Coordinates of C-alpha atoms and ligand atoms in Angstrom, one line a residue:
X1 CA 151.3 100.9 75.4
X2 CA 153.4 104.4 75.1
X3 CA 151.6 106.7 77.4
X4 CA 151.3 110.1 75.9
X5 CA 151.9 113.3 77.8
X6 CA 149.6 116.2 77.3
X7 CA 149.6 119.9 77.8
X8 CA 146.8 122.5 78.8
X9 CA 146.9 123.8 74.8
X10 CA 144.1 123.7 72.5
X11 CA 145.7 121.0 70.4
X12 CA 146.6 118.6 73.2
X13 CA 143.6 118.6 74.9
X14 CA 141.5 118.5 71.4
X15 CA 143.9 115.0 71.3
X16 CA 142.6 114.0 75.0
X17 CA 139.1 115.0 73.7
X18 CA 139.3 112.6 70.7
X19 CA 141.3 109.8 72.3
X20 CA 138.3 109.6 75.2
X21 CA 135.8 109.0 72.0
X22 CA 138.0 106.6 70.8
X23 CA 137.7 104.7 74.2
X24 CA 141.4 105.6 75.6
X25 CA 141.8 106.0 78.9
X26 CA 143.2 109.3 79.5
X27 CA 144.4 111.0 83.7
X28 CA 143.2 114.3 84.1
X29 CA 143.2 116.9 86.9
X30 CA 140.7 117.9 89.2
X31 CA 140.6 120.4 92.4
X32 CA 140.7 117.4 94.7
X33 CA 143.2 114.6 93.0
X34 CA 143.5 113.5 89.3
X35 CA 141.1 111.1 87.7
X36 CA 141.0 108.6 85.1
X37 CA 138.8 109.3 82.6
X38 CA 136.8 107.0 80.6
X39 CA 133.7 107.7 78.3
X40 CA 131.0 106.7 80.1
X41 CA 128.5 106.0 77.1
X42 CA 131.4 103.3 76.3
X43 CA 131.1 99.8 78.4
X44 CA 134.0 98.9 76.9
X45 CA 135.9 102.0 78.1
X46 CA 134.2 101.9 81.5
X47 CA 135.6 98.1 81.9
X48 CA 139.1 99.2 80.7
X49 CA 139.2 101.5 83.7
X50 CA 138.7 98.8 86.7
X51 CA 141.9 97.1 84.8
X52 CA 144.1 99.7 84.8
X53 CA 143.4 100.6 88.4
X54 CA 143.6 96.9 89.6
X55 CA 140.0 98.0 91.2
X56 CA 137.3 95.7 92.7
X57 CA 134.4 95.8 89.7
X58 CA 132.1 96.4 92.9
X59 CA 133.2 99.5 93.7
X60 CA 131.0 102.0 91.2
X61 CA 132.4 105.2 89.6
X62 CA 131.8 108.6 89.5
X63 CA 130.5 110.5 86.0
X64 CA 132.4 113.7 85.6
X65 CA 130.4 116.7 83.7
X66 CA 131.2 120.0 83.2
X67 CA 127.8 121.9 82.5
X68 CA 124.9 121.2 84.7
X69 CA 122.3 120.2 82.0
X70 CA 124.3 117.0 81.9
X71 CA 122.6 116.1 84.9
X72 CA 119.4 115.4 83.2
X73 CA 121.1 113.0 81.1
X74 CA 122.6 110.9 83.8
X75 CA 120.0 110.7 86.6
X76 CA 116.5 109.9 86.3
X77 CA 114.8 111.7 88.9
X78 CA 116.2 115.2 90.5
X79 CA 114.7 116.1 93.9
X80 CA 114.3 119.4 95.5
X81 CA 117.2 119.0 98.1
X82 CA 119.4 117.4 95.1
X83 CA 118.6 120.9 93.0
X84 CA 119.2 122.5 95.9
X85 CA 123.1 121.5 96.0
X86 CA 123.3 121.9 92.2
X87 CA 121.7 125.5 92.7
X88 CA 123.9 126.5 95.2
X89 CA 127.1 124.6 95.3
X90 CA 127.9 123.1 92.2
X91 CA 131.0 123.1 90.9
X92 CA 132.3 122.4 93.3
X93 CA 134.4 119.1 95.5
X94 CA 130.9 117.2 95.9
X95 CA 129.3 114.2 94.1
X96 CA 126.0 113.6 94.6
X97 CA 124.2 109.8 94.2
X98 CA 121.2 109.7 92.6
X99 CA 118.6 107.3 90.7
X100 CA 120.1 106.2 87.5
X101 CA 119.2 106.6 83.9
X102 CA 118.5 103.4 82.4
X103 CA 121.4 104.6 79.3
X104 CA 124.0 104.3 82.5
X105 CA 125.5 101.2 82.2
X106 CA 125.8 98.7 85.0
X107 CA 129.4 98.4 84.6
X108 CA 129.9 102.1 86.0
X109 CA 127.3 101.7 88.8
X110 CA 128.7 98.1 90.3
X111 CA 124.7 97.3 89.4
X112 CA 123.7 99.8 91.7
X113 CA 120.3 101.2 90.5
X114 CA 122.1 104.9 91.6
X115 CA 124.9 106.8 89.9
X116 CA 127.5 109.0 91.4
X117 CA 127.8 112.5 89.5
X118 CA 130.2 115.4 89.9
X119 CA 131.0 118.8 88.2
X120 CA 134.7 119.7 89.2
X121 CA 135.2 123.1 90.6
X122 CA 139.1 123.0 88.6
X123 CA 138.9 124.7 85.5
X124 CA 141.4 122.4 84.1
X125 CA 139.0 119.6 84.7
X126 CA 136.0 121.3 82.9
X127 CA 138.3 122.6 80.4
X128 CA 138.9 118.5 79.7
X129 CA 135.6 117.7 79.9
X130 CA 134.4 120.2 77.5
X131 CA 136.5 118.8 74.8
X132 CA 135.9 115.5 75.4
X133 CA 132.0 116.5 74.7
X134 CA 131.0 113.3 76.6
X135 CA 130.3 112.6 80.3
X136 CA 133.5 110.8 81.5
X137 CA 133.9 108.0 84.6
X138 CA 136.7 109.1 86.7
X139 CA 138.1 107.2 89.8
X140 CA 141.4 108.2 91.1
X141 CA 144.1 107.7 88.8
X142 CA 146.2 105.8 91.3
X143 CA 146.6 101.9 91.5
X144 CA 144.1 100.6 94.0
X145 CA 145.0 100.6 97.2
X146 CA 147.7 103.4 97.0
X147 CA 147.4 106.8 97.9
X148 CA 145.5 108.9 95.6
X149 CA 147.6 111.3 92.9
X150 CA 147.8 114.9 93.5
X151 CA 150.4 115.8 90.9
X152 CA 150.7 113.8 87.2
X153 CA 154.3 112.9 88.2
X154 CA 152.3 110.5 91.0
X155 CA 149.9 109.5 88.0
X156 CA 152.8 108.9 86.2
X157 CA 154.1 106.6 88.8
X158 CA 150.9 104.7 89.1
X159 CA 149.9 104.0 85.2
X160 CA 152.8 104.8 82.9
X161 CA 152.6 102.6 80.3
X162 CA 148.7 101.1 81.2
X163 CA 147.0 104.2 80.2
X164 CA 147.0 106.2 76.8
X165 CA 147.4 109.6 77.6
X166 CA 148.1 111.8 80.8
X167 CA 147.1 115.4 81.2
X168 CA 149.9 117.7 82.8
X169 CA 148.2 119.9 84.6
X170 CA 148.4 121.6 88.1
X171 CA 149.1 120.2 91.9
X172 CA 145.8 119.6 93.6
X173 CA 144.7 122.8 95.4
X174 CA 142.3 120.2 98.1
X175 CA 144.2 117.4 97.9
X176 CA 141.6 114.7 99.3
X177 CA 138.3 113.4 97.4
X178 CA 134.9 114.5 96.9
X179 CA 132.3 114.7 99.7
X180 CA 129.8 112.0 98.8
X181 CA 126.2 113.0 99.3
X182 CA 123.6 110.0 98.6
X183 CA 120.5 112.7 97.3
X184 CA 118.8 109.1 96.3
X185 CA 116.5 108.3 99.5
X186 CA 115.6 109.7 102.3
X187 CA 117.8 111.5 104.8
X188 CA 121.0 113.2 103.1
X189 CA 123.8 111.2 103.9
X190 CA 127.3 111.6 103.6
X191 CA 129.1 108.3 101.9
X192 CA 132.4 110.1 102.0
X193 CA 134.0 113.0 103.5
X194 CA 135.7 115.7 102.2
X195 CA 136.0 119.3 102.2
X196 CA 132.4 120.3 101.6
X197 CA 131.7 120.0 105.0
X198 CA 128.0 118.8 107.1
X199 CA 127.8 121.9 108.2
X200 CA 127.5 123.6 104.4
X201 CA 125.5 121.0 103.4
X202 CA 122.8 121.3 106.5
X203 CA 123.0 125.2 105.8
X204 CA 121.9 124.6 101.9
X205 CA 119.7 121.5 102.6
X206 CA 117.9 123.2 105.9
X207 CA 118.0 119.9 107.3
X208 CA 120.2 117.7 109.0
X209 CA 122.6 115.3 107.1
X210 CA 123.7 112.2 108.5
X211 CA 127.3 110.9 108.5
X212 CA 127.7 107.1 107.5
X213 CA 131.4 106.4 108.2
X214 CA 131.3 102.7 109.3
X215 CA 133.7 101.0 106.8
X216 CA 132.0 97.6 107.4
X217 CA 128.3 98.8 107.4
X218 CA 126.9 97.7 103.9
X219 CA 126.2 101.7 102.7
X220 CA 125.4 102.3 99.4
X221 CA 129.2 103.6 98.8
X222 CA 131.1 100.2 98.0
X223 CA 134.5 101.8 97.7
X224 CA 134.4 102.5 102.0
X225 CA 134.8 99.1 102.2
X226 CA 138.5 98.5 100.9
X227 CA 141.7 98.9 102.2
X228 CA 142.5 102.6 100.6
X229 CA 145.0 105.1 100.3
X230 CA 148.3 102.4 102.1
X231 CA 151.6 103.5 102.5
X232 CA 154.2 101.0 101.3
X233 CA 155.6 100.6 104.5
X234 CA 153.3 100.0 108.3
X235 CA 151.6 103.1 110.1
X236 CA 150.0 103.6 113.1
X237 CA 147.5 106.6 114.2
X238 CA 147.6 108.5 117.5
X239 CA 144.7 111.0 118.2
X240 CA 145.8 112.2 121.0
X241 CA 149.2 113.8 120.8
X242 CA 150.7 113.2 123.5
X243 CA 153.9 114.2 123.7
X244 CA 155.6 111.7 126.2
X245 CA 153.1 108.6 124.4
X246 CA 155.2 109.2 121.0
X247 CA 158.2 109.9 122.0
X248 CA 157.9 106.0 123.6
X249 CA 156.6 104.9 120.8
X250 CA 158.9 106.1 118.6
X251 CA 162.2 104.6 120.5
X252 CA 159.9 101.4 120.9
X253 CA 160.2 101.3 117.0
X254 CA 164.1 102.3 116.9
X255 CA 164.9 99.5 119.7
X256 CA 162.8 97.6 116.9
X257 CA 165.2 98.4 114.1
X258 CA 163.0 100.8 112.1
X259 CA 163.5 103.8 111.2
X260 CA 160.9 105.8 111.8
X261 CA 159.3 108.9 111.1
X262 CA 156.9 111.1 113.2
X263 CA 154.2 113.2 111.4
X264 CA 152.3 115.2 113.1
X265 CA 151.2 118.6 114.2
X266 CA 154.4 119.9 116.1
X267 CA 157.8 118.5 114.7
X268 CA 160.3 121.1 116.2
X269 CA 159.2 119.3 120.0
X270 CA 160.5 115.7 119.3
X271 CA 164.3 117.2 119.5
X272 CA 166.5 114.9 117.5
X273 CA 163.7 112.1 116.5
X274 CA 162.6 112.3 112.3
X275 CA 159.4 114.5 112.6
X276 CA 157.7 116.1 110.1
X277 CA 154.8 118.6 109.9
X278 CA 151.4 117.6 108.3
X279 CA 150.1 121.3 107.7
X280 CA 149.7 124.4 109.5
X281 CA 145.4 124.2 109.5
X282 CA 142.9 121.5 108.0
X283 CA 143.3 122.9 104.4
X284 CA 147.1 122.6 103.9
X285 CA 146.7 118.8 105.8
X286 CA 144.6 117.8 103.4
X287 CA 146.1 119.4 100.1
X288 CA 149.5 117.6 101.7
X289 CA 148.0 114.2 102.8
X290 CA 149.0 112.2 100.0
X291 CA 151.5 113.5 98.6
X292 CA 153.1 113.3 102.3
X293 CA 152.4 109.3 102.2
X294 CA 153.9 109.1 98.9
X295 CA 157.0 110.7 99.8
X296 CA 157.1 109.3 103.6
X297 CA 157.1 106.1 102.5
X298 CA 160.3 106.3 100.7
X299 CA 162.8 107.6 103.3
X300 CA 161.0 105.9 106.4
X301 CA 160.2 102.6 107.0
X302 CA 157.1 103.2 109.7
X303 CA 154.9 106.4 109.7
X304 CA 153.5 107.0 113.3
X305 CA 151.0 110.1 112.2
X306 CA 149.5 111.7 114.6
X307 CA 146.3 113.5 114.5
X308 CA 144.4 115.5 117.2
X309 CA 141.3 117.0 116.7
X310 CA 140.8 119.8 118.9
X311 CA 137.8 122.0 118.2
X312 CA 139.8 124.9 119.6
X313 CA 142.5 124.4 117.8
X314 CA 143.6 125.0 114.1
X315 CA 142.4 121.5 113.2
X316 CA 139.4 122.0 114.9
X317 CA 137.0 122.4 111.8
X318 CA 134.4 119.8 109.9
X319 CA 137.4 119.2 106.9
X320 CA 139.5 117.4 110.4
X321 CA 136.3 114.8 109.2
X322 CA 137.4 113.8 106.0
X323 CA 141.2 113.8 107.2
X324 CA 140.5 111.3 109.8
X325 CA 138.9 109.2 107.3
X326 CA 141.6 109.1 104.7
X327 CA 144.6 108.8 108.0
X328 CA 142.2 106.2 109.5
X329 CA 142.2 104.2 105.9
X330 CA 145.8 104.7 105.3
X331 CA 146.5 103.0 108.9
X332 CA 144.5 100.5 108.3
X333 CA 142.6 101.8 111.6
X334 CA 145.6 101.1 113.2
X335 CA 145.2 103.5 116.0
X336 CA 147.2 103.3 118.8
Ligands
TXA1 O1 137.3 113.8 94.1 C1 136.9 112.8 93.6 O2 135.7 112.3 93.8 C2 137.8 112.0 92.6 C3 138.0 112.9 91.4 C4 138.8 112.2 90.3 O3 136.8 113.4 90.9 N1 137.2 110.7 92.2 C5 137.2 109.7 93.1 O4 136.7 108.5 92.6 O5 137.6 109.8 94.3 P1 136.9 107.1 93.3 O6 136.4 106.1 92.3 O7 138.2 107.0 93.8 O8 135.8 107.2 94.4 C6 134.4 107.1 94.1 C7 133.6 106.9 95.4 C8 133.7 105.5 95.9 O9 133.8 105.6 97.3 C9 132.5 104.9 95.4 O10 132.1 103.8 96.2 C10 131.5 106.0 95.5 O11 132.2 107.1 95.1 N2 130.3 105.8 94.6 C11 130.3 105.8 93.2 N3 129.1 105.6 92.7 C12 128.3 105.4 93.8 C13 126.9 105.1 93.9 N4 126.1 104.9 92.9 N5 126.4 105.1 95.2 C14 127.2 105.2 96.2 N6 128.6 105.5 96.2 C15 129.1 105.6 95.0
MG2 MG1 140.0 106.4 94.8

């Protein structure tokens, strides 16, 4: 299939509008990473997207609205702390899980009897959604397994030619998924994190949130369970970054053969070894992150990243969370 190329214009994103209808798959940009749209009243669609991606049929979607009366549509029961996100937060880079509709087909919720839902904060992504008058299933648009797209060129290396139509719209201003927030039971729990942090949540909820970040506990949020976001070549993890520990390392790896590339918080101190800096505060790691995989991966051949979170420090805020998450996935919890 030809993929199609799209502008922000009121014709092309009429076309990306009708071709969702039509049950195309069509990659779109959000404030966190572009997505891969699907019309979620279409099974058919829906299916179509798990192929493209290469993704587990386990691993349920997110529905992607852009006015909050959706909502209604999607979930069958709203409770006072989820109105109280919607109310105060929405749009914005959180999904919340909540019961499901009986019209949401099983194919988008992995059988689940919950459904994810977000309302982008971008106003690219609710410019999209508006025309495509329909709520729309979006997982990442990248292959599974590979780090998430934060520029359509990455899309375009991930599904050119599998998908009908890509969006070209901006960079990613956040650069890492959606907090998760299961609303559906009980205590608030965070499935995911991301830059809507516990503590905002806590502060709109009045009440504590709980973190669920074990990648083998059977949580409501299949997707924590696969590999995710891998470089094409190994990485390893430090947390503690120490100097003299990496600078070992990395000569370890060279007396190995690789060529290796340190990324971390302070490049200029590792002299004449390949460093390179992940971001000057949480923010700018996290709108970096993938993008930095993506392009690390093709002039190294071993990423040693290193981390520290440091509650003094620059990295010392509740987005460090979701960071860890994603470097821990992408090192397949290699942490050395
Ligand atoms: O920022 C984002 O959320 C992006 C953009 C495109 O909106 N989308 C995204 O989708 O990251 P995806 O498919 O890569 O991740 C969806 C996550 C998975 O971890 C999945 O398991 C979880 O949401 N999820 C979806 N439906 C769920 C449900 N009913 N209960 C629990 N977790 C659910
Ligand atoms: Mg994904």
């Amino acid at each position: 299939m030809e993929t199609k190329y799209l502008q922000f214009n009121n014709e092309d994103l009429a076309l990306a509008g009708e071709l969702i209808r039509q049950g195309q798959l069509v990659a779109f940009p959000t404030e966190t990473v572009y997505g891969l749209g699907a019309n979620a009243w279409d099974e058919q669609a829906v299916k179509s997207t798990y192929l493209a991606k290469g993704r587990p049929s386990d691993n349920p979607l997110i529905v992607h609205i852009w006015d909050k009366s959706q909502i209604y549509d999607i979930a069958r029961e709203v409770s006072s702390d989820a109105q109280k996100i919607i109310d105060a937060l929405m749009p914005a880079s959180i999904t919340i899980v909540l019961p499901k509709k009986d019209t949401i087909s099983d194919v988008i919720t992995a059988g689940l009897d919950t459904v994810a839902i977000r309302m982008p904060k971008s106003k690219q992504a609710r410019d999209f959604l508006r025309y495509a008058q329909v709520p729309v299933t979006a997982p990442s648009a990248n292959l599974s397994g590979r780090p998430s797209p934060t520029t359509w060129q990455r899309v375009q290396e991930d599904m050119d030619g599998r998908i009908s139509a890509i969006l070209c719209g901006d960079m990613c201003d956040v650069g890492i998924e959606s907090t998760v927030l299961d609303l559906s039971h009980g205590t608030p729990k965070i499935l995911r994190p991301g830059v809507v942090t516990p503590e905002t949540l806590e502060l709109v909820l009045e009440k504590p949130v709980e973190i669920v970040t074990n990648p083998k506990s059977k949580v409501n949020s299949p997707g924590v369970r696969y590999k995710h976001y891998a470089p094409k070549v190994p990485m390893v993890l430090d947390l503690t970054d120490d100097h003299d520990k990496l600078c070992a390392y990395y000569d370890q790896k060279v007396a190995e053969g690789y060529n290796p590339v340190l990324w971390c918080n302070h490049p200029f101190r590792y002299g004449k070894r390949n460093a390179t800096a992940m971001g000057i505060d949480t923010r700018d790691v996290a709108r970096g992150l993938y993008e930095n995989l993506r392009y690390l991966e093709t002039r190294y051949d071993f990423i040693i990243a290193s981390f520290c979170y440091d509650p003094k420090s620059m990295y010392g805020d509740e987005i460090a969370i979701g960071i860890l998450d994603r470097l821990k996935r992408a090192a397949g919890n290699n942490i050395i």
